[in-house]
C-alpha atoms as a printed R data frame, in Angstrom:
    type eleno elety resid chain resno      x      y       z
1   ATOM     1    CA   UNK     A     1 -0.094  0.132   0.050
2   ATOM     2    CA   UNK     A     2  3.093  2.919   0.670
3   ATOM     3    CA   UNK     A     3  3.821  2.394  -2.740
4   ATOM     4    CA   UNK     A     4  0.917  3.037  -4.011
5   ATOM     5    CA   UNK     A     5 -0.293  6.274  -1.698
6   ATOM     6    CA   UNK     A     6  3.596  7.618  -2.629
7   ATOM     7    CA   UNK     A     7  2.932  7.398  -6.979
8   ATOM     8    CA   UNK     A     8 -0.236  9.067  -5.689
9   ATOM     9    CA   UNK     A     9  1.656 11.536  -3.499
10  ATOM    10    CA   UNK     A    10  4.687 11.856  -5.974
11  ATOM    11    CA   UNK     A    11  1.330 12.562  -9.366
12  ATOM    12    CA   UNK     A    12 -0.393 15.183  -6.956
13  ATOM    13    CA   UNK     A    13  3.300 17.077  -6.367
14  ATOM    14    CA   UNK     A    14  4.089 17.064  -9.957
15  ATOM    15    CA   UNK     A    15  0.419 17.969 -11.663
16  ATOM    16    CA   UNK     A    16  1.142 21.342  -8.305
17  ATOM    17    CA   UNK     A    17  4.781 21.804  -9.220
18  ATOM    18    CA   UNK     A    18  3.431 21.639 -13.080
19  ATOM    19    CA   UNK     A    19  0.623 24.594 -12.639
20  ATOM    20    CA   UNK     A    20  2.373 26.567 -10.102
21  ATOM    21    CA   UNK     A    21  5.032 27.094 -13.392
22  ATOM    22    CA   UNK     A    22  2.457 27.750 -15.745
23  ATOM    23    CA   UNK     A    23  1.301 30.297 -14.128
24  ATOM    24    CA   UNK     A    24  4.484 31.722 -13.079
25  ATOM    25    CA   UNK     A    25  5.266 31.229 -16.771
26  ATOM    26    CA   UNK     A    26  1.607 32.981 -17.599
27  ATOM    27    CA   UNK     A    27  2.507 35.857 -14.951
28  ATOM    28    CA   UNK     A    28  5.762 36.533 -16.606
29  ATOM    29    CA   UNK     A    29  4.343 37.233 -19.730
30  ATOM    30    CA   UNK     A    30  1.647 39.327 -19.024
31  ATOM    31    CA   UNK     A    31  3.904 41.887 -17.412
32  ATOM    32    CA   UNK     A    32  6.949 41.404 -19.978
33  ATOM    33    CA   UNK     A    33  3.694 42.765 -22.503
34  ATOM    34    CA   UNK     A    34  3.078 45.856 -19.650
35  ATOM    35    CA   UNK     A    35  6.133 46.639 -19.839
36  ATOM    36    CA   UNK     A    36  6.530 47.017 -23.245
37  ATOM    37    CA   UNK     A    37  3.265 48.731 -23.791
38  ATOM    38    CA   UNK     A    38  4.184 51.227 -21.307
39  ATOM    39    CA   UNK     A    39  7.671 51.570 -22.993
40  ATOM    40    CA   UNK     A    40  6.094 52.050 -26.536
41  ATOM    41    CA   UNK     A    41  3.787 55.169 -24.910
42  ATOM    42    CA   UNK     A    42  6.797 56.867 -23.583
43  ATOM    43    CA   UNK     A    43  9.107 56.863 -27.013
44  ATOM    44    CA   UNK     A    44  6.031 58.538 -28.763
45  ATOM    45    CA   UNK     A    45  6.282 61.210 -26.784
46  ATOM    46    CA   UNK     A    46  8.001 64.356 -28.650
47  ATOM    47    CA   UNK     A    47 10.785 66.756 -26.922
48  ATOM    48    CA   UNK     A    48 10.685 71.011 -28.109
49  ATOM    49    CA   UNK     A    49 13.132 71.892 -29.479
50  ATOM    50    CA   UNK     A    50 15.979 73.868 -28.366
51  ATOM    51    CA   UNK     A    51 14.724 77.853 -29.021
52  ATOM    52    CA   UNK     A    52 17.210 81.000 -29.780
53  ATOM    53    CA   UNK     A    53 14.253 83.432 -27.845
54  ATOM    54    CA   UNK     A    54 14.592 83.041 -23.703
55  ATOM    55    CA   UNK     A    55 11.485 81.504 -22.282
56  ATOM    56    CA   UNK     A    56  8.815 83.971 -21.389
57  ATOM    57    CA   UNK     A    57  8.686 84.800 -16.782
58  ATOM    58    CA   UNK     A    58  5.094 84.019 -15.494
59  ATOM    59    CA   UNK     A    59  4.712 86.004 -12.142
60  ATOM    60    CA   UNK     A    60  4.866 83.303  -9.269
61  ATOM    61    CA   UNK     A    61  6.470 81.043 -11.597
62  ATOM    62    CA   UNK     A    62 10.000 78.970 -12.534
63  ATOM    63    CA   UNK     A    63 13.054 81.455 -13.735
64  ATOM    64    CA   UNK     A    64 13.044 80.445 -17.555
65  ATOM    65    CA   UNK     A    65 17.025 79.231 -18.004
66  ATOM    66    CA   UNK     A    66 16.652 79.024 -21.493
67  ATOM    67    CA   UNK     A    67 19.638 81.696 -21.567
68  ATOM    68    CA   UNK     A    68 22.043 80.342 -18.846
69  ATOM    69    CA   UNK     A    69 22.448 82.163 -15.647
70  ATOM    70    CA   UNK     A    70 25.835 83.581 -14.420
71  ATOM    71    CA   UNK     A    71 27.627 83.207 -11.804
72  ATOM    72    CA   UNK     A    72 27.595 85.667  -8.729
73  ATOM    73    CA   UNK     A    73 30.119 88.421  -8.779
74  ATOM    74    CA   UNK     A    74 32.091 89.200  -5.432
75  ATOM    75    CA   UNK     A    75 32.173 92.435  -4.622
76  ATOM    76    CA   UNK     A    76 36.433 93.964  -5.223
77  ATOM    77    CA   UNK     A    77 37.128 93.604  -1.867
78  ATOM    78    CA   UNK     A    78 36.221 90.158  -0.868
79  ATOM    79    CA   UNK     A    79 38.024 89.002  -3.854
80  ATOM    80    CA   UNK     A    80 41.166 90.797  -2.841
81  ATOM    81    CA   UNK     A    81 41.024 88.902   0.688
82  ATOM    82    CA   UNK     A    82 40.767 86.041  -1.034
83  ATOM    83    CA   UNK     A    83 38.642 82.522  -0.113
84  ATOM    84    CA   UNK     A    84 37.797 81.635   2.869
85  ATOM    85    CA   UNK     A    85 37.267 78.379   3.779
86  ATOM    86    CA   UNK     A    86 33.482 76.697   4.260
87  ATOM    87    CA   UNK     A    87 35.076 75.076   7.458
88  ATOM    88    CA   UNK     A    88 37.508 75.415  10.481
89  ATOM    89    CA   UNK     A    89 39.644 72.876  10.450
90  ATOM    90    CA   UNK     A    90 39.107 69.302  11.523
91  ATOM    91    CA   UNK     A    91 40.647 68.418  14.567
92  ATOM    92    CA   UNK     A    92 43.905 66.790  15.318
93  ATOM    93    CA   UNK     A    93 42.546 63.565  16.292
94  ATOM    94    CA   UNK     A    94 40.598 63.024  13.012
95  ATOM    95    CA   UNK     A    95 42.645 64.332  10.238
96  ATOM    96    CA   UNK     A    96 44.782 60.956   8.854
97  ATOM    97    CA   UNK     A    97 47.964 59.925   8.787
98  ATOM    98    CA   UNK     A    98 49.889 60.725   5.373
99  ATOM    99    CA   UNK     A    99 49.804 58.821   2.386
100 ATOM   100    CA   UNK     A   100 52.818 56.232   2.660
101 ATOM   101    CA   UNK     A   101 54.105 56.426  -1.369
102 ATOM   102    CA   UNK     A   102 54.867 53.166  -3.254
């Protein structure tokens, strides 16, 4: 009797494994189809061509960036003093030893 019961159990397990494998393949196919469909929608969007004229500013909106913004110019006194460090120097215990040359 043990052999008949084990054959029945094996057959049931194989059917279950095959069904789960088929279900997994079906989910993978559906997912790949969705990804491909979404990708085509994104590719179909057109991008605006750059124009030589600057964009018009709108009240409360963002700055137009068609002409690149220029960097800020410091006053002459600050240029003569030189750049000051943004942070104070690190304490001695946090400074690493110099690297050894090979």
